[in-house]
Coordinates of C-alpha atoms and ligand atoms in Angstrom, one line a residue:
X1 CA 31.8 3.5 8.3
X2 CA 28.7 3.7 6.2
X3 CA 30.4 3.8 2.8
X4 CA 32.2 0.5 3.1
X5 CA 30.7 -2.4 1.2
X6 CA 30.3 -4.5 4.4
X7 CA 27.9 -1.9 5.8
X8 CA 25.5 -2.0 3.0
X9 CA 22.5 -4.1 4.0
X10 CA 21.9 -6.3 1.0
X11 CA 18.4 -7.3 0.3
X12 CA 18.8 -9.8 -2.5
X13 CA 15.4 -10.3 -4.0
X14 CA 16.9 -12.9 -6.2
X15 CA 15.5 -13.0 -9.7
X16 CA 11.8 -12.8 -8.8
X17 CA 9.6 -14.4 -11.5
X18 CA 12.3 -16.4 -13.0
X19 CA 15.8 -15.2 -13.9
X20 CA 17.6 -13.6 -16.7
X21 CA 16.3 -10.9 -18.9
X22 CA 14.9 -12.3 -22.1
X23 CA 16.4 -10.9 -25.3
X24 CA 13.5 -8.5 -26.1
X25 CA 13.1 -7.1 -22.6
X26 CA 14.0 -3.5 -21.5
X27 CA 16.4 -3.1 -18.6
X28 CA 16.0 -0.3 -16.1
X29 CA 18.3 0.8 -13.3
X30 CA 16.1 2.6 -10.6
X31 CA 17.3 4.6 -7.7
X32 CA 15.3 5.6 -4.5
X33 CA 16.6 8.1 -1.9
X34 CA 13.6 10.2 -0.9
X35 CA 13.5 9.2 2.8
X36 CA 15.6 6.8 4.9
X37 CA 16.5 4.1 2.4
X38 CA 19.2 4.3 -0.2
X39 CA 18.2 1.7 -2.7
X40 CA 18.8 0.6 -6.3
X41 CA 17.5 -2.2 -8.5
X42 CA 17.6 -3.5 -12.0
X43 CA 14.3 -4.6 -13.3
X44 CA 13.2 -5.7 -16.7
X45 CA 10.0 -5.2 -18.7
X46 CA 9.1 -8.9 -18.2
X47 CA 8.6 -8.2 -14.5
X48 CA 11.9 -9.7 -13.4
X49 CA 14.0 -8.1 -10.6
X50 CA 17.6 -8.9 -11.6
X51 CA 19.1 -7.3 -8.6
X52 CA 18.0 -5.2 -5.7
X53 CA 19.9 -3.6 -2.8
X54 CA 18.4 -1.6 0.0
X55 CA 20.6 0.2 2.5
X56 CA 18.3 1.2 5.4
X57 CA 19.3 4.1 7.6
X58 CA 16.7 3.2 10.2
X59 CA 19.3 2.4 12.9
X60 CA 20.8 5.8 12.4
X61 CA 17.5 7.6 13.0
X62 CA 16.1 5.4 15.7
X63 CA 17.7 7.3 18.6
X64 CA 15.9 10.4 17.5
X65 CA 12.5 8.7 17.2
X66 CA 12.1 9.6 13.5
X67 CA 14.0 10.6 10.3
X68 CA 16.4 13.5 10.7
X69 CA 16.6 15.1 7.2
X70 CA 20.2 16.4 7.5
X71 CA 21.5 13.0 8.7
X72 CA 19.5 11.2 6.0
X73 CA 21.1 13.4 3.2
X74 CA 24.6 12.7 4.5
X75 CA 23.9 9.0 4.8
X76 CA 22.6 8.9 1.2
X77 CA 25.8 10.6 0.0
X78 CA 27.9 8.0 1.7
X79 CA 25.9 5.0 0.5
X80 CA 24.8 5.9 -3.0
X81 CA 27.9 5.0 -4.9
X82 CA 28.3 1.6 -3.3
X83 CA 24.6 0.7 -3.6
X84 CA 24.6 1.4 -7.3
X85 CA 27.8 -0.4 -7.9
X86 CA 26.7 -3.4 -5.9
X87 CA 23.3 -3.5 -7.7
X88 CA 25.0 -3.6 -11.1
X89 CA 27.5 -6.2 -10.0
X90 CA 24.8 -8.4 -8.5
X91 CA 23.0 -8.5 -11.9
X92 CA 26.3 -8.9 -13.8
X93 CA 25.5 -5.8 -15.8
X94 CA 27.1 -2.4 -16.5
X95 CA 25.4 0.9 -17.0
X96 CA 25.9 0.6 -20.7
X97 CA 23.6 -2.5 -20.6
X98 CA 20.6 -0.4 -19.4
X99 CA 17.9 0.8 -21.7
X100 CA 16.8 3.4 -19.3
X101 CA 17.8 5.0 -16.0
X102 CA 15.2 6.1 -13.4
X103 CA 15.3 7.9 -10.1
X104 CA 12.9 9.4 -7.6
X105 CA 12.6 13.1 -8.3
X106 CA 10.2 13.8 -5.5
X107 CA 8.2 14.1 -3.3
X108 CA 10.3 13.6 -0.3
X109 CA 13.1 15.0 1.8
X110 CA 14.8 17.1 -0.8
X111 CA 18.4 16.6 0.4
X112 CA 18.1 12.8 -0.2
X113 CA 16.1 13.2 -3.4
X114 CA 18.8 15.4 -4.9
X115 CA 21.5 12.9 -4.2
X116 CA 19.7 10.0 -6.0
X117 CA 18.6 12.3 -8.8
X118 CA 22.0 13.7 -9.4
X119 CA 23.6 10.2 -9.4
X120 CA 21.0 9.1 -12.1
X121 CA 21.4 12.3 -14.1
X122 CA 25.2 11.9 -14.1
X123 CA 25.0 8.3 -15.4
X124 CA 22.4 9.2 -18.0
X125 CA 24.4 12.1 -19.3
X126 CA 27.7 10.1 -19.4
X127 CA 26.1 7.2 -21.3
X128 CA 23.4 9.0 -23.3
X129 CA 20.7 6.8 -21.8
X130 CA 17.1 8.0 -21.5
X131 CA 16.3 9.2 -18.0
X132 CA 12.9 9.0 -16.2
X133 CA 12.0 11.3 -13.3
X134 CA 9.8 9.1 -11.1
X135 CA 7.3 10.5 -8.7
X136 CA 7.9 8.4 -5.5
X137 CA 4.2 8.0 -5.0
X138 CA 3.9 6.6 -8.5
X139 CA 6.6 4.1 -7.6
X140 CA 4.3 2.8 -4.8
X141 CA 1.2 3.1 -7.0
X142 CA 2.6 1.0 -9.9
X143 CA 4.7 -1.6 -8.1
X144 CA 1.7 -4.0 -7.8
X145 CA 2.0 -4.3 -11.6
X146 CA 5.5 -5.6 -11.1
X147 CA 4.6 -8.1 -8.4
X148 CA 1.4 -8.6 -6.5
X149 CA 0.3 -10.9 -3.7
X150 CA -2.9 -11.8 -1.9
X151 CA -3.4 -10.9 1.8
X152 CA -1.8 -14.1 2.9
X153 CA 1.3 -13.5 0.7
X154 CA 0.4 -15.9 -2.1
X155 CA 1.9 -14.6 -5.3
X156 CA -0.4 -13.3 -8.0
X157 CA 2.0 -13.8 -10.9
X158 CA 0.4 -11.5 -13.5
X159 CA 0.5 -8.3 -11.5
X160 CA -2.4 -6.0 -11.4
X161 CA -4.2 -4.7 -14.6
X162 CA -5.5 -1.1 -15.0
X163 CA -7.8 0.3 -13.8
X164 CA -7.6 -0.3 -10.1
X165 CA -8.7 1.3 -6.9
X166 CA -5.7 2.1 -4.7
X167 CA -5.3 2.8 -1.0
X168 CA -1.9 4.4 -0.9
X169 CA -0.8 4.6 2.7
X170 CA 2.8 5.4 3.7
X171 CA 4.7 7.5 6.3
X172 CA 4.2 10.7 4.3
X173 CA 1.0 10.1 2.4
X174 CA -2.5 8.7 2.7
X175 CA -4.9 8.8 -0.3
X176 CA -7.4 6.8 -2.3
X177 CA -6.7 6.9 -6.0
X178 CA -8.3 5.6 -9.1
X179 CA -5.4 4.4 -11.1
X180 CA -6.5 4.4 -14.8
X181 CA -3.1 4.1 -16.4
X182 CA 0.5 5.3 -16.3
X183 CA 0.4 8.9 -15.3
X184 CA -3.4 8.8 -14.9
X185 CA -4.2 9.1 -11.2
X186 CA -7.5 10.5 -10.0
X187 CA -7.6 11.3 -6.3
X188 CA -10.8 10.1 -4.7
X189 CA -9.9 10.8 -1.1
X190 CA -7.0 12.1 1.0
X191 CA -6.0 12.7 4.6
X192 CA -6.9 16.1 6.0
X193 CA -4.1 16.0 8.5
X194 CA -1.8 13.1 9.4
X195 CA -1.0 10.1 7.2
X196 CA -1.8 6.6 8.5
X197 CA 1.9 5.8 8.8
X198 CA 2.4 8.9 10.9
X199 CA -0.4 7.8 13.2
X200 CA 1.3 4.4 13.7
X201 CA 4.7 6.1 14.3
X202 CA 3.3 8.6 16.7
X203 CA 1.3 6.2 18.8
X204 CA 4.3 3.8 18.9
X205 CA 6.5 6.7 20.1
X206 CA 4.0 7.6 22.9
X207 CA 4.2 4.0 24.1
X208 CA 8.0 4.0 23.9
X209 CA 8.0 1.4 21.2
X210 CA 10.6 3.1 19.0
X211 CA 10.8 4.0 15.3
X212 CA 9.3 3.0 12.9
X213 CA 6.1 2.3 14.7
X214 CA 4.1 0.4 12.2
X215 CA 5.8 -3.0 12.4
X216 CA 5.9 -3.1 16.2
X217 CA 2.3 -1.9 16.6
X218 CA 1.2 -4.5 14.0
X219 CA 3.0 -7.2 16.0
X220 CA 1.7 -6.1 19.4
X221 CA -1.8 -5.7 18.0
X222 CA -1.9 -9.4 17.0
X223 CA -1.6 -10.3 20.7
X224 CA -4.1 -7.7 22.0
X225 CA -7.8 -7.1 22.6
X226 CA -9.1 -4.6 20.0
X227 CA -12.2 -3.7 22.0
X228 CA -10.5 -2.7 25.3
X229 CA -9.8 1.0 24.5
X230 CA -12.3 3.2 22.7
X231 CA -10.7 5.2 19.9
X232 CA -12.8 7.5 17.7
X233 CA -13.4 6.8 14.0
X234 CA -13.0 10.3 12.6
X235 CA -15.2 11.2 9.6
X236 CA -16.7 7.7 9.4
X237 CA -20.2 9.1 10.0
X238 CA -19.6 11.7 7.2
X239 CA -20.0 11.3 3.5
X240 CA -17.0 11.4 1.2
X241 CA -13.7 9.5 1.1
X242 CA -11.3 11.8 3.1
X243 CA -9.4 10.6 6.2
X244 CA -8.4 12.3 9.5
X245 CA -6.1 10.6 11.9
X246 CA -5.2 13.4 14.2
X247 CA -8.2 12.8 16.5
X248 CA -7.1 9.1 16.9
X249 CA -3.7 10.4 17.9
X250 CA -5.1 12.9 20.4
X251 CA -7.3 10.2 21.9
X252 CA -4.2 8.0 22.4
X253 CA -2.4 10.9 24.1
X254 CA -5.4 11.6 26.4
X255 CA -5.8 7.9 27.4
X256 CA -2.1 7.5 28.0
X257 CA -2.0 10.6 30.2
X258 CA -4.6 9.0 32.5
X259 CA -2.9 5.6 32.6
X260 CA -0.1 5.2 35.2
X261 CA 3.2 4.0 33.9
X262 CA 4.9 1.6 33.6
X263 CA 2.4 0.0 31.2
X264 CA 2.1 -3.8 31.3
X265 CA 2.7 -5.9 28.1
X266 CA -1.0 -6.7 28.2
X267 CA -1.9 -2.9 28.3
X268 CA 0.4 -2.2 25.4
X269 CA -0.9 -5.1 23.3
X270 CA -4.5 -4.1 23.9
X271 CA -3.8 -0.4 23.2
X272 CA -2.1 -1.2 19.9
X273 CA -4.9 -3.6 18.9
X274 CA -7.6 -1.0 19.8
X275 CA -5.7 1.8 17.9
X276 CA -5.1 -0.4 14.9
X277 CA -8.8 -1.5 14.8
X278 CA -9.8 2.2 14.6
X279 CA -7.4 2.8 11.7
X280 CA -8.7 -0.3 9.9
X281 CA -12.3 0.8 10.4
X282 CA -11.5 4.2 8.9
X283 CA -9.8 2.7 5.9
X284 CA -12.6 0.3 5.2
X285 CA -15.3 3.0 5.7
X286 CA -13.6 5.4 3.3
X287 CA -13.0 2.7 0.7
X288 CA -16.7 1.7 0.9
X289 CA -17.6 5.3 0.1
X290 CA -14.9 5.3 -2.7
X291 CA -16.5 2.3 -4.3
X292 CA -19.8 4.2 -4.6
X293 CA -18.1 7.3 -6.0
X294 CA -19.5 8.1 -9.5
X295 CA -16.0 8.2 -11.1
X296 CA -15.1 4.8 -9.6
X297 CA -18.4 3.2 -10.6
X298 CA -17.9 4.3 -14.2
X299 CA -14.4 3.1 -14.4
X300 CA -15.4 -0.3 -12.7
X301 CA -12.0 -1.3 -11.4
X302 CA -11.8 -5.0 -10.8
X303 CA -9.0 -4.9 -8.3
X304 CA -8.7 -3.3 -4.8
X305 CA -5.1 -2.6 -4.1
X306 CA -3.1 -1.3 -1.0
X307 CA 0.4 0.0 -1.4
X308 CA 3.0 2.0 0.5
X309 CA 4.7 1.1 3.8
X310 CA 1.4 0.8 5.7
X311 CA 0.4 -1.9 3.2
X312 CA 2.6 -4.3 5.2
X313 CA 0.0 -4.2 8.0
X314 CA -1.6 -7.6 8.4
X315 CA -4.9 -6.3 9.7
X316 CA -5.3 -3.7 6.9
X317 CA -4.5 -6.4 4.2
X318 CA -7.0 -8.8 5.7
X319 CA -9.8 -6.2 6.1
X320 CA -9.3 -5.0 2.5
X321 CA -9.3 -8.5 1.2
X322 CA -12.7 -9.1 2.9
X323 CA -14.0 -5.8 1.6
X324 CA -12.8 -6.6 -2.0
X325 CA -14.5 -10.1 -1.7
X326 CA -17.8 -8.6 -0.6
X327 CA -17.8 -6.2 -3.6
X328 CA -16.9 -8.7 -6.3
X329 CA -13.4 -7.4 -6.6
X330 CA -10.0 -9.0 -6.3
X331 CA -7.6 -7.9 -3.6
X332 CA -3.9 -7.3 -4.3
X333 CA -0.9 -5.8 -2.6
X334 CA 2.8 -5.7 -3.3
X335 CA 4.7 -8.5 -1.6
X336 CA 5.8 -7.3 1.9
X337 CA 9.4 -6.6 0.7
X338 CA 8.1 -4.1 -2.0
X339 CA 5.7 -2.2 0.3
X340 CA 8.2 0.1 2.1
X341 CA 10.6 2.3 0.1
X342 CA 12.7 0.4 -2.4
X343 CA 14.6 0.8 -5.7
X344 CA 12.6 -1.9 -7.6
X345 CA 9.4 0.2 -7.5
X346 CA 11.3 3.1 -9.0
X347 CA 12.9 0.9 -11.7
X348 CA 9.5 -0.5 -12.5
X349 CA 7.9 2.9 -12.7
X350 CA 10.9 3.8 -15.0
X351 CA 10.0 1.0 -17.3
X352 CA 6.3 1.9 -17.3
X353 CA 7.0 5.6 -18.1
X354 CA 9.6 4.8 -20.7
X355 CA 7.2 2.5 -22.5
X356 CA 4.7 5.4 -22.9
X357 CA 7.5 8.0 -23.8
X358 CA 7.5 9.9 -20.5
X359 CA 11.3 10.6 -20.3
X360 CA 13.1 13.7 -19.3
X361 CA 13.6 16.0 -22.3
X362 CA 15.2 19.0 -20.5
X363 CA 16.7 19.5 -17.1
X364 CA 14.2 19.4 -14.2
X365 CA 14.4 20.4 -10.6
X366 CA 13.5 17.7 -8.1
X367 CA 10.4 18.6 -6.0
X368 CA 9.9 18.2 -2.3
X369 CA 6.1 18.3 -2.9
X370 CA 4.8 16.7 -6.1
X371 CA 1.1 15.5 -6.0
X372 CA 0.4 12.6 -8.2
X373 CA -2.4 14.5 -9.8
X374 CA 0.1 16.9 -11.2
X375 CA 1.8 14.3 -13.4
Ligands
KG4_1 O1 6.4 3.9 2.1 P1 7.3 4.1 3.3 O2 8.5 3.1 3.4 O3 7.9 5.5 3.4 C1 7.2 6.6 2.9 O4 7.1 6.9 1.7 O5 6.6 7.4 3.8 O6 6.4 3.9 4.6 C2 6.9 4.0 5.9 C3 5.7 3.9 6.9 C4 6.1 4.2 8.3 O7 5.2 5.1 8.8 C5 5.9 2.8 9.0 O8 5.6 2.9 10.3 C6 4.8 2.2 8.1 O9 5.1 2.6 6.8 N1 4.7 0.8 8.3 C7 3.7 0.1 8.8 C8 4.0 -1.3 8.8 N2 5.3 -1.4 8.3 C9 5.7 -0.2 8.0 N3 2.5 0.6 9.3 C10 1.6 -0.3 9.7 N4 1.9 -1.6 9.8 C11 3.0 -2.2 9.4 N5 3.3 -3.5 9.5
ZN2 ZN1 7.4 5.7 0.3

């Protein structure tokens, strides 16, 4: 079923920023397969996305309440060939037109990473094209330089310039980074336990709202009362920039154990709004501390950026925009379509790395764990 062309969910980004590659631009094919999206894109060095296809496996994992690594790996195998062929066809290009090929080489679910990485390696070897091993987190971190938007979605056409202060929040990661340049990421804070995305997913699961939890909690929260339930704000009374979300999750479990089911819509909306308010407060508090960090003050970043799947969250975008404004910074985030996992961010990271000469010179082993600070 999955390997037929009809079953590939196309996400045609069109030619963002204008259209065809200009004569002097570099072209990169990027492949992403580290979690539950098989995606490929062709991006050029003038910030154009020529084609972009995302095959989402979410429906296959939904009945298990989360991503099942074995199923994900099999789904990537079935989809990868079609996704790559369709991406090339949609741009009217062949592999030989590419200047560089890039793929996620970690961190992530290793079965999926291997599939995308081997596909890219095979194409690079067959054509003699340069190959870039992209760190998935770097894909999230650099994509606001390809396309950026304000909190209300308004396009910021130039993308974000270095250095910037980045809140990187996804399903698997949660950290504050000072992004100084390509390959130059200084970790200012990180989660001591769960990621923000995990907290959204787990609370949604407790409420029976399905997977992934972030989008549905976000939507429910917009209709709810954020002051009805009292969630803790872990670490917010402590110095430093680290996060902890496990206490918020435990508080959710304890409150729900005391509340008789079935829960009314109003209950669920208020619960989501109160939970989300706690997450937002933690993010704002930790970022306030990060702005006072000596390394950050010295680097004087002009832009406060949020990226990763959780960057889709409307309340987090709005709160971070207010925070940026009150600290004489500009706020930017990727457009919503480039927040969750996608091939365009990997293709763009491929271009950025290629431009500074960071290409694969000898065979490498993809890594399930690969902190950005080890680049
Ligand atoms: O970056 P991503 O696609 O995958 C990883 O690299 O982990 O992020 C997925 C995460 C999930 O936990 C999902 O619930 C969360 O992003 N997410 C959101 C929203 N949309 C997706 N979290 C909060 N609010 C949202 N609107
Ligand atoms: Zn991701």
